[in-house]
Coordinates of C-alpha atoms in Angstrom, one line a residue:
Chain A
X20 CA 98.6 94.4 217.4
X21 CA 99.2 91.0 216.8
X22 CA 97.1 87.9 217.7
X23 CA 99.9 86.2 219.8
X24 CA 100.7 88.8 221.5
X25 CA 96.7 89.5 222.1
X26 CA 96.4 86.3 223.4
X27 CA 99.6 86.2 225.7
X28 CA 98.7 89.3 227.2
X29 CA 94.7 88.3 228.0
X30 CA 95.0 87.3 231.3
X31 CA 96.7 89.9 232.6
X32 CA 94.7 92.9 230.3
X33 CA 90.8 91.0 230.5
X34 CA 91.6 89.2 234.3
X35 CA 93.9 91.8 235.5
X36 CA 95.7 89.2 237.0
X37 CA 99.5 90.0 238.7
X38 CA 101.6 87.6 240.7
X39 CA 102.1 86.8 244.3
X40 CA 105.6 85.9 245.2
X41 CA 105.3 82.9 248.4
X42 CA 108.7 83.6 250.0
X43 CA 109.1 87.6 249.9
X44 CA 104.8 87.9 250.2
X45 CA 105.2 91.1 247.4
X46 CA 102.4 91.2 244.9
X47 CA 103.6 92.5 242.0
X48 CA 101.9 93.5 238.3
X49 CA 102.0 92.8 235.2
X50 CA 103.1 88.9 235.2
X51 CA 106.5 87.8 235.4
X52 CA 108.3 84.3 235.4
X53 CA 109.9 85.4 238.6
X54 CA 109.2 88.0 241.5
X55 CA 110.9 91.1 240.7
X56 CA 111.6 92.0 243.8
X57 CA 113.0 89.0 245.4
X58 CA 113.7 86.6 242.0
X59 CA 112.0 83.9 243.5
X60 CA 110.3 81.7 241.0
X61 CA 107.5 80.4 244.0
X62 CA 104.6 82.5 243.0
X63 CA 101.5 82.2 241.8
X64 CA 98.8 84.5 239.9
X65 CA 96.6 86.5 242.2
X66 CA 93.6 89.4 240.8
X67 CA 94.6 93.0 241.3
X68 CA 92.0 95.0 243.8
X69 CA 89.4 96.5 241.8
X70 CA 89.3 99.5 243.1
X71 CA 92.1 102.5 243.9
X72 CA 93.1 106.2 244.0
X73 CA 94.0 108.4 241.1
X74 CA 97.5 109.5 241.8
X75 CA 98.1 111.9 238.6
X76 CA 96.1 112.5 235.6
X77 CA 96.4 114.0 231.9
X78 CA 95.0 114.7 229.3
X79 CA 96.2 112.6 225.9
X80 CA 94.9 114.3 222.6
X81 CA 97.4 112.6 220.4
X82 CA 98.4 109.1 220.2
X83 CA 98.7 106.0 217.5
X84 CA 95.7 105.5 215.4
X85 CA 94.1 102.8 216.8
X86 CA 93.8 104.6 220.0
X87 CA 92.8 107.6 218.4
X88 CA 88.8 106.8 218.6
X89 CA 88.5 108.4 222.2
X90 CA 90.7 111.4 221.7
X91 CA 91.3 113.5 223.7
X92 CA 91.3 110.8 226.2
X93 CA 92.1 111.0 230.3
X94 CA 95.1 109.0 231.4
X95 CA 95.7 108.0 234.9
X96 CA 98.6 107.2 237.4
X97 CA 96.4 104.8 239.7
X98 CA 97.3 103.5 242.7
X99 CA 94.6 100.2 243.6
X100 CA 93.9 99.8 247.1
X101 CA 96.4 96.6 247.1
X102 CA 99.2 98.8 246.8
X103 CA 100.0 97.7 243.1
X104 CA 100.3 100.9 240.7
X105 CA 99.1 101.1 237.1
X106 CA 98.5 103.4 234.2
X107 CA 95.4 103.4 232.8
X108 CA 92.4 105.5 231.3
X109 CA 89.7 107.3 233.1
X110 CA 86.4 107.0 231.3
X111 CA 82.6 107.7 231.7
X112 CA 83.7 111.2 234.0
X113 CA 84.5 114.6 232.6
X114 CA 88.1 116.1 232.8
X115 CA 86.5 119.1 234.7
X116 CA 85.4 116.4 237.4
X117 CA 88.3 114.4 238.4
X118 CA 90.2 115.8 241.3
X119 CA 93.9 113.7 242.6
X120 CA 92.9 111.2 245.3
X121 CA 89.3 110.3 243.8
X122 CA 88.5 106.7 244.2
X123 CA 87.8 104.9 241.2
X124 CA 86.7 101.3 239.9
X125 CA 87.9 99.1 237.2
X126 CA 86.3 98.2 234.1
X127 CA 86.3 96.3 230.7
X128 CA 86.5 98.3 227.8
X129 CA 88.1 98.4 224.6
X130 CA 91.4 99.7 224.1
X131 CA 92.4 100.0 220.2
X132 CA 90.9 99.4 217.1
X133 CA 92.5 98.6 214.0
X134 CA 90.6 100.2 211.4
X135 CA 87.2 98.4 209.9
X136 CA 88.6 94.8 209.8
X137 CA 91.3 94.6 212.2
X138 CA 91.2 93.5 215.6
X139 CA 90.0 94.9 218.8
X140 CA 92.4 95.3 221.7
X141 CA 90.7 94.9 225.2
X142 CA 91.4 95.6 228.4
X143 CA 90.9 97.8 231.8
X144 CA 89.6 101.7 232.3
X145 CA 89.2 103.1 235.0
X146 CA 85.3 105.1 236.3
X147 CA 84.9 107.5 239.0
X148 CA 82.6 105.4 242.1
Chain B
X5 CA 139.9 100.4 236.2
X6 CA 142.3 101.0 233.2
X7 CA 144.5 104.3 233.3
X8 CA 144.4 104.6 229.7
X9 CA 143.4 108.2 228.8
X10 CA 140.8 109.0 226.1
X11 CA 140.3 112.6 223.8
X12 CA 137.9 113.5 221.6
X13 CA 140.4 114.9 218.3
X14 CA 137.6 115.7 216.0
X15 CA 133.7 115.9 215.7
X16 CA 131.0 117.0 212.1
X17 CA 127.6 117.5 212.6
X18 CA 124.7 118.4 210.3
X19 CA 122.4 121.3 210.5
X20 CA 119.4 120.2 212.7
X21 CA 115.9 120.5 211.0
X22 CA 113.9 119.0 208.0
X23 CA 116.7 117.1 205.5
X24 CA 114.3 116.0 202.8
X25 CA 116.5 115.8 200.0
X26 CA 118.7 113.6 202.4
X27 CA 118.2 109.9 203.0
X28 CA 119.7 108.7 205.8
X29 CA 122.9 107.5 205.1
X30 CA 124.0 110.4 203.0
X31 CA 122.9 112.7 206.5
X32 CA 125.1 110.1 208.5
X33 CA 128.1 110.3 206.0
X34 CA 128.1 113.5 205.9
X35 CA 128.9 114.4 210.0
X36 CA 131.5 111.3 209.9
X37 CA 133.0 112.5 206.9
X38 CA 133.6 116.4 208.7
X39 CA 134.8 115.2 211.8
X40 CA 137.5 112.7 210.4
X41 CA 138.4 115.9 208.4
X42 CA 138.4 117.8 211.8
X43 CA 140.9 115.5 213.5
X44 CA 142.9 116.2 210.4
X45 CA 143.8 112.1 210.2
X46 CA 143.1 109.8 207.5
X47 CA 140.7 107.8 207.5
X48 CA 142.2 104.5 207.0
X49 CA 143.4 104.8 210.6
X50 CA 139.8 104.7 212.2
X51 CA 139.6 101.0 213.6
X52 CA 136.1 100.8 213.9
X53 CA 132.4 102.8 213.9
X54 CA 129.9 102.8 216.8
X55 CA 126.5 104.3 215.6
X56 CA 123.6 105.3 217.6
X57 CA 120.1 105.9 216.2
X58 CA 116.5 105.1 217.5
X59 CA 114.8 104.3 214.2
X60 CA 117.2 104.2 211.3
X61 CA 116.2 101.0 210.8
X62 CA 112.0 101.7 210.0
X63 CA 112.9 103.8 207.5
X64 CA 113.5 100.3 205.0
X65 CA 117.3 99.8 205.7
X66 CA 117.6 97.4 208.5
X67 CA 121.1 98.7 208.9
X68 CA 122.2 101.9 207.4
X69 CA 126.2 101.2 208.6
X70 CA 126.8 99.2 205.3
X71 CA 125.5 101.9 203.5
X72 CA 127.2 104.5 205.4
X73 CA 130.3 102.3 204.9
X74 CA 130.1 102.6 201.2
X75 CA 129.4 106.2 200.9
X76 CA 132.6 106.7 203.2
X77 CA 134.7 103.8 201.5
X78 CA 135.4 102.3 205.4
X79 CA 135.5 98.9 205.9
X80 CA 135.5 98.6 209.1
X81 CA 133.5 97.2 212.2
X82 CA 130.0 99.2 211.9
X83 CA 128.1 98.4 215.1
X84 CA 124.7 100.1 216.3
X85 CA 124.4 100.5 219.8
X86 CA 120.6 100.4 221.0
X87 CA 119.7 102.5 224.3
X88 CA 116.9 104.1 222.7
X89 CA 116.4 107.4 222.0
X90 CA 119.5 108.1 224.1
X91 CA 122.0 105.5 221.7
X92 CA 124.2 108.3 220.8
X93 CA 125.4 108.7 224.3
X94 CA 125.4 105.1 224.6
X95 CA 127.4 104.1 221.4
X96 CA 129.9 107.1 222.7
X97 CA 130.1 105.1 225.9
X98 CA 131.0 101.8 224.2
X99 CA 133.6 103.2 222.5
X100 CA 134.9 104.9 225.2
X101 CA 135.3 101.5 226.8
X102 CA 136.5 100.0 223.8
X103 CA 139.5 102.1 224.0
X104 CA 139.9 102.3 228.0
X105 CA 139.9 98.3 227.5
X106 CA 143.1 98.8 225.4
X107 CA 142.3 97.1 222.6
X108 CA 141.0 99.7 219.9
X109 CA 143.2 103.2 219.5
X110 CA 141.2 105.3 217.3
X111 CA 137.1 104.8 216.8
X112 CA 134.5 107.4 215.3
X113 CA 130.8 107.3 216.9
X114 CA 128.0 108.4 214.9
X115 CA 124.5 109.6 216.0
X116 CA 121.7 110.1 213.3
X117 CA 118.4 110.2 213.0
X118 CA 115.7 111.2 209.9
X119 CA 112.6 112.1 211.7
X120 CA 111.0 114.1 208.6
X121 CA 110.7 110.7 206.8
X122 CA 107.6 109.6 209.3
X123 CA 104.6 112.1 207.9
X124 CA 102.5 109.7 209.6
X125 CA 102.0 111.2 213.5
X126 CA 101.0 107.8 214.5
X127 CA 104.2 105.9 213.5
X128 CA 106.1 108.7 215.2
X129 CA 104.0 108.4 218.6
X130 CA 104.5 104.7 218.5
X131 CA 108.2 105.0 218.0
X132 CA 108.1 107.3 221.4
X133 CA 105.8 104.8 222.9
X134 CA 108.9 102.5 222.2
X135 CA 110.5 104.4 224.6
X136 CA 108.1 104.0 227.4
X137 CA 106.6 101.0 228.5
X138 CA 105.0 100.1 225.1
X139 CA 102.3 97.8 226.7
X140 CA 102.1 98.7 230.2
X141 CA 101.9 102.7 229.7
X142 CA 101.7 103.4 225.8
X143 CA 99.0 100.5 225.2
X144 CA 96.8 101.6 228.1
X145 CA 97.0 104.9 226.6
X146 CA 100.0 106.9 227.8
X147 CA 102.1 108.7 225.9
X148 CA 105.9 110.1 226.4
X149 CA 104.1 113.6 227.1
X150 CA 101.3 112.5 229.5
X151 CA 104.1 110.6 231.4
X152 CA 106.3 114.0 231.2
X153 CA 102.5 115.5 232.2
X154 CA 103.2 113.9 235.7
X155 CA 106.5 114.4 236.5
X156 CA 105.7 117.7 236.3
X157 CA 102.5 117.8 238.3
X158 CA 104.5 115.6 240.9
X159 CA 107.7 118.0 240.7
X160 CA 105.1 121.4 241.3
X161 CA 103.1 119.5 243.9
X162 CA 106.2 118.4 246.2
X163 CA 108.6 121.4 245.9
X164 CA 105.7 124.5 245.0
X165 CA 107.5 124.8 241.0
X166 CA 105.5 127.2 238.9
X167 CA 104.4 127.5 235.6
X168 CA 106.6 130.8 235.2
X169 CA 110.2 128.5 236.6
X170 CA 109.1 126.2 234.3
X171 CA 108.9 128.2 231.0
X172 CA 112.0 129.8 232.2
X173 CA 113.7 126.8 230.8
X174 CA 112.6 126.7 227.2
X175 CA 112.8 130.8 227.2
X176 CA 116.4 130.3 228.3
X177 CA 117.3 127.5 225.8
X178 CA 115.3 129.6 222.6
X179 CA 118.0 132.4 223.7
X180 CA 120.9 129.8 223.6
X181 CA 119.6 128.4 220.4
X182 CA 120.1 131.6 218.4
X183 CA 124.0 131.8 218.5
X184 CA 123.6 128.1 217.1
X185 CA 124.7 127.8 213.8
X186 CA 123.0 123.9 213.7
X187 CA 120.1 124.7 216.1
X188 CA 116.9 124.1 214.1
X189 CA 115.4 127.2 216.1
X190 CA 117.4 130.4 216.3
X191 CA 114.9 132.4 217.7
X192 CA 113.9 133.8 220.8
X193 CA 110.6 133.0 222.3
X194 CA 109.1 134.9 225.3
X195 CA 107.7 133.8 228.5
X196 CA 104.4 134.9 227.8
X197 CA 104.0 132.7 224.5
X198 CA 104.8 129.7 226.4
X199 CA 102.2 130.4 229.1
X200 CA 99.9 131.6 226.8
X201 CA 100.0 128.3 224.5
X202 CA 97.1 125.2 224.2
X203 CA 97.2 122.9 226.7
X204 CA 97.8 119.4 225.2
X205 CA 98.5 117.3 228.3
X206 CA 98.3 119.8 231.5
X207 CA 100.6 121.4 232.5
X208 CA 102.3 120.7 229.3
X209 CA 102.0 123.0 226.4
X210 CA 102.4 123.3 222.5
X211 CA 106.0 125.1 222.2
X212 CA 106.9 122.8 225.9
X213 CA 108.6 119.7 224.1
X214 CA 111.1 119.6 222.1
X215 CA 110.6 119.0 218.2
X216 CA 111.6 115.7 216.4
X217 CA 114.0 115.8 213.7
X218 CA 116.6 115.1 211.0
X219 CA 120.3 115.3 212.1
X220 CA 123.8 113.6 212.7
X221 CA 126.2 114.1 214.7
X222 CA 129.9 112.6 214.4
X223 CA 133.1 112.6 216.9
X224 CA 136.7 111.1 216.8
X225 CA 138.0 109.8 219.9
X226 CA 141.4 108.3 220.8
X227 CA 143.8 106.9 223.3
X228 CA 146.8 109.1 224.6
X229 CA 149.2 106.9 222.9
X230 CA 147.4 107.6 219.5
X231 CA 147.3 111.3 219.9
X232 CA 151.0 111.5 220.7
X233 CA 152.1 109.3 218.0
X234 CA 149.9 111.0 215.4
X235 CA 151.2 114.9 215.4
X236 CA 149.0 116.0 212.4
X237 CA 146.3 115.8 215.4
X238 CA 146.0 119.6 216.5
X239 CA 143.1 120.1 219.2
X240 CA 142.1 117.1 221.7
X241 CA 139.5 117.3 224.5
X242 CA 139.6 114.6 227.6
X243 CA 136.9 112.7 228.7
X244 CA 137.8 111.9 232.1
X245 CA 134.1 110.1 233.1
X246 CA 131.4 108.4 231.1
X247 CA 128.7 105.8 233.1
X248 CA 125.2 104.7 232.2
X249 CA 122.0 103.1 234.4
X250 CA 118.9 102.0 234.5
X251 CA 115.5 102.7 236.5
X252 CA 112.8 101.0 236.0
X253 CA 110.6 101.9 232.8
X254 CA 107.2 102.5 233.8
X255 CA 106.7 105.3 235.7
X256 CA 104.4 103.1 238.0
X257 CA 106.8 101.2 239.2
X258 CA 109.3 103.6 240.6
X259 CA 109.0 105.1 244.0
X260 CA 109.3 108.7 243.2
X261 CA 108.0 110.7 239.7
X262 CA 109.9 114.1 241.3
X263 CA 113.8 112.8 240.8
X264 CA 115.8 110.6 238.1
X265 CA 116.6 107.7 240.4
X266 CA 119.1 107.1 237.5
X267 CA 120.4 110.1 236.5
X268 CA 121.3 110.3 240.2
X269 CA 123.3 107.3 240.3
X270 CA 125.0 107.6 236.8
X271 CA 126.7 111.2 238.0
X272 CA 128.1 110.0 240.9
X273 CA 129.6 106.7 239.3
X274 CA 131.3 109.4 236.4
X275 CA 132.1 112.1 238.8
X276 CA 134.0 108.6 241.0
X277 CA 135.6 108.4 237.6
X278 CA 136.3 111.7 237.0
X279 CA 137.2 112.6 241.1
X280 CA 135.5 115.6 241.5
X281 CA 132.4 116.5 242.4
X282 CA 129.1 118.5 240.9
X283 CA 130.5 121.4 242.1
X284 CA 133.6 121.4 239.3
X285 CA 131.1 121.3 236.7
X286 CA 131.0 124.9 234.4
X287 CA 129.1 123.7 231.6
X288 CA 126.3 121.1 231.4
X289 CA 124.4 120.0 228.4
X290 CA 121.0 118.3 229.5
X291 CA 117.9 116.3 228.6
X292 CA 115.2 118.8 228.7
X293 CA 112.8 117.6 226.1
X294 CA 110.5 118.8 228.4
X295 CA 111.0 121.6 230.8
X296 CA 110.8 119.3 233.9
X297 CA 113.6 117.4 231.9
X298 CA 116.0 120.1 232.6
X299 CA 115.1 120.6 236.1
X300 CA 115.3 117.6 236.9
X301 CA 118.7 116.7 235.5
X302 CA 120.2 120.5 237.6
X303 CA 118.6 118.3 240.7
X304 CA 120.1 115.0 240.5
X305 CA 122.7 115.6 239.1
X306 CA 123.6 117.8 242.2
X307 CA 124.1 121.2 240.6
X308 CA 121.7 122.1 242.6
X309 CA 119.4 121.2 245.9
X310 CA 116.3 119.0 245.1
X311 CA 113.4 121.2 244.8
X312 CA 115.5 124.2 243.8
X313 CA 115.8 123.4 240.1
X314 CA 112.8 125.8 239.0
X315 CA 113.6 128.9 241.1
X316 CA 117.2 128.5 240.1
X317 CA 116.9 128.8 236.8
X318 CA 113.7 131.5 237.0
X319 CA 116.9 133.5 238.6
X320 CA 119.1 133.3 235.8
X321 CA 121.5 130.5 237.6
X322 CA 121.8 128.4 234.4
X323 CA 122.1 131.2 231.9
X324 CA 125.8 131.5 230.5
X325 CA 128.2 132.5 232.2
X326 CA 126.0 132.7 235.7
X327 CA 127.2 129.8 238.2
X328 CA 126.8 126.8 235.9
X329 CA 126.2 127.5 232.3
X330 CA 123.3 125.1 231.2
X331 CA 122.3 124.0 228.0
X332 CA 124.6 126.9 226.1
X333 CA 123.5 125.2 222.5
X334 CA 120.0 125.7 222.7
X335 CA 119.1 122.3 224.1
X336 CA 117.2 119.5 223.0
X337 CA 114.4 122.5 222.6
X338 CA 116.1 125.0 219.9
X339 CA 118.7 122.8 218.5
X340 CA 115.7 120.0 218.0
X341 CA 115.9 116.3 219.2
X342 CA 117.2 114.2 216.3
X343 CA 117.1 111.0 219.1
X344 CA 120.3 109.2 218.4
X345 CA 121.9 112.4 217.1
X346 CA 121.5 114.2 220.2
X347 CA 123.8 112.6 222.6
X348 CA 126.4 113.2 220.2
X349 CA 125.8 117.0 219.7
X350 CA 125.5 117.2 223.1
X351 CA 128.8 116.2 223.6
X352 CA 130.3 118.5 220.1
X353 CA 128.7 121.7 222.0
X354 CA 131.2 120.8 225.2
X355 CA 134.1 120.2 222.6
X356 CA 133.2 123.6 220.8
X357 CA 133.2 125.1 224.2
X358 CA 136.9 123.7 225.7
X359 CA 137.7 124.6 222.0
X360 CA 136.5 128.0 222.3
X361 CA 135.0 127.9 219.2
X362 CA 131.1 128.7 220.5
X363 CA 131.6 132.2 219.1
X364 CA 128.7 134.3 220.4
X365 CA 127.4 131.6 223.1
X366 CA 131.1 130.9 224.7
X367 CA 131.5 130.3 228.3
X368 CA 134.5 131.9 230.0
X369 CA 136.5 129.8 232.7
X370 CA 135.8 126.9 231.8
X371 CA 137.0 123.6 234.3
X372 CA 135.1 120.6 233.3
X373 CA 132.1 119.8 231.3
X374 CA 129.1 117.5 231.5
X375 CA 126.4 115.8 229.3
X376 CA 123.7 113.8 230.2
X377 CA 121.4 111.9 227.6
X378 CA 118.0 110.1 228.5
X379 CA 116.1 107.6 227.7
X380 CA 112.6 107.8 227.3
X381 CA 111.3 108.7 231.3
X382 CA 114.9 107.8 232.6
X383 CA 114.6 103.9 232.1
X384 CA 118.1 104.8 230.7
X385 CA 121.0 107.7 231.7
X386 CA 124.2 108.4 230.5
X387 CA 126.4 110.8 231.8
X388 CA 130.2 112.0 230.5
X389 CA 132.3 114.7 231.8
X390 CA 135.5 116.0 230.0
X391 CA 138.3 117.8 231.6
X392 CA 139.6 121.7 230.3
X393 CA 142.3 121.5 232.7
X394 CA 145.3 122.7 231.3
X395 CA 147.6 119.7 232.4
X396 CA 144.8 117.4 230.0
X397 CA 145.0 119.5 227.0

């Protein structure tokens, strides 16, 4: 991963920020120039809930490299009690453990690491509450 | 839209497997060179080259059409169509409008991939990760399986689908594959062996996706006017539909993981093209890169009732011959999944079938055919249908 892109992307992977459109009221995530449901360009940038639902999870044993560190990993379809869905990881709980419908919380964590010198990708996991 | 008819006159494709001793052109160059040999014209009267691949250009060459140029001695219009890992069907479906428009008479497509070249599993999973969200699903830490994981669990949760329907897909496809002289697995594989396998993203198994590999795949295709003018052409096939769409990437973002939004709305622009219905349909060559891919594509594409897809073909409704013969060249699963390759072989196994050249694995009575290619989690869908009536022959 590149630094631009890193540093394009960290308000939306370390705030967890989406956008609010003002004329169709839809919150919508990741950031866009315009509201994807209505194409308005009147939004503004509004913080996803913190907590949801698991929807549907997996288990991920094999992935890029950088991401490789965790493996096997838990991936998770989560729906956050706004009503905005994202994928994400489920850390800090077993595989055995997680049922569909548990509530979860959001967390900081890293992401991907890119070897001994490279740079560390952060962003949001998910834990069972 | 323009009357103009279009056939396929000719089609070459590699044996699909490992090809190190190929490089990619060469692997190209060789299915192009078989099917202009196929449609028995010369080359010279080829007006231009649409190629499909996901990747040919990470393998050094940013764009293998000049060297497939050279190695063929065309010098033509080479232009690479990009719908992912379904840019064979999509380069076929440019040319097909290149030729409906009425400007172009006579253009080869090409398909090809060289999989074998990436030893590295981690460039491979990031070229699939190109194919989902890369940094909404495969940067969080999804991959093209896990997301396949889900579809599935959503498809057994809504409509009861078990494990056995499910492997009842790949063991039908494995039995396909053997009568496939190109399929990179001719062998049979039993029900038990896929149940039996490692878990690797539940319910997924091991032997459940389909592998990744080397191939190309090659067709000819040409307006009416052509064919009639040209009589060293001997054996044409119409196309009488071909339409694409899009869905939404990220599997987050759509409203439902149990149906192909866009596969749905693909078949009924080409069957509006085509004027008939899913019910015409004999033979159908489909995504299942995953079992769920198969079942999915019988649903939405309306061969049969949503929900049904697993206990349909559990019963032996897709096998050849039964009431729609599915997958007859082994399927993404035995014949392997070359990405841009596959769209085009797709569409050579329902040529070889209205040619009646499928040998061991030929379908009797056949009325029309169907392909459908896809794109990652169905961000993307193509769908053709060609006609064996005997008034378009």
């Amino acid at each position: 991963m590149e630094p631009p892109k890193i540093w394009r992307e960290r308000r939306e992977k370390y705030l967890a920020l989406g956008v609010l459109c003002h004329d169709c009221k839809k919150k919508n995530f990741p950031i866009t120039q315009r509201c994807p449901d209505c194409t308005s360009g009147n939004i503004e940038e509004v913080k996803l809930a913190q907590t949801g639902k698991i929807l549907y999870f997996t288990r991920v044993s094999q992935t890029a490299k950088e991401m490789m560190f965790y493996a096997p990993y838990i991936v998770a379809l989560i729906e956050l009690d706004d009503r905005i869905r994202v994928t994400g990881q489920i850390t800090d709980t077993k595989f055995e453990d997680l049922t569909e419908g548990m509530k979860v919380r959001m967390v900081f964590r890293t992401l991907s690491k890119n070897g001994e010198e490279g740079l560390i990708g952060y962003g949001f996991k998910f834990v069972h509450i | 839209m323009s009357k103009r008819e279009v056939y396929v006159i000719g089609y070459g494709i590699t044996k699909f497997g490992e090809h190190y001793e190929l490089n990619p052109s060469s692997s190209a160059s060789q299915a192009l060179s078989k099917a202009i040999q196929d449609a028995k014209i010369s080359k010279d009267l080829i007006q231009s080259l649409y190629f499909g691949s996901l990747v040919s250009n990470r393998n050094g060459q940013s764009y293998i059409g000049a060297e497939v140029s050279r190695e063929c001695n065309l010098n033509i219009p080479i232009t690479k169509i990009d719908v992912g890992n379904a840019s064979g069907a999509g380069a076929f479906h440019q040319a097909f409008i290149a030729i409906k428009s009425g400007l172009l008479d006579c253009i080869a497509i090409l398909g090809t991939e060289k999989l074998s070249d990436f030893v590295n599993s981690s460039t491979l999973e990031k070229i699939l990760g190109g194919t989902i969200d890369y940094q909404w699903e495969f940067e969080q830490g999804a991959t093209l399986t896990s997301l396949y994981a889900w579809m599935t669990q959503a498809h057994m949760k809504e409509f009861n689908t078990t494990m056995e329907q499910l492997a009842s897909v790949p063991v039908k496809n494995h039995k396909n594959g053997v009568n496939n002289p190109i399929a990179q697995f001719r062998r049979e594989i039993s029900l038990k062996r896929f149940l039996d396998a490692k878990r690797i993203s539940d319910p997924i198994g091991r032997f459940d996706p389909a592998t990744h590999c080397d191939g190309s795949a090659a067709v000819v295709i040409a307006s009416k006017e052509f064919v009639e003018s040209h009589t060293e052409i001997e054996r044409k096939v119409k196309v009488v539909g071909s339409a694409q769409s899009s869905d939404k990437i990220a599997l987050h973002h759509r409203e439902t993981l149990s149906s192909l939004l866009a596969t749905q709305v693909t078949s009924k622009k080409a069957y509006e093209m085509a004027q008939i219905s899913s019910k015409d349909i004999s033979i159908a060559e489909v995504h299942d890169s995953y079992p769920i891919g198969e079942i999915l594509a019988i649903e939405d594409l309306g061969f049969f009732q949503k929900g049904d897809g697993g206990s349909a073909t559990i019963e032996g409704k897709t096998q050849i011959n039964s009431d729609i013969s599915v997958n007859t060249s082994g399927g993404l699963k035995a014949r392997g999944d070359p990405f841009g390759a596959t769209g085009i072989a797709q569409i050579i196994e329902i040529v070889q079938q209205m040619r009646r050249e499928a040998d061991q694995r030929q379908v009797d009575d056949i009325k029309y055919g169907l392909t459908q290619n896809v794109m990652g989690t169905g961000a993307s869908v193509l769908v053709n249908i060609f006609s064996n009536l005997e008034e378009d022959k």
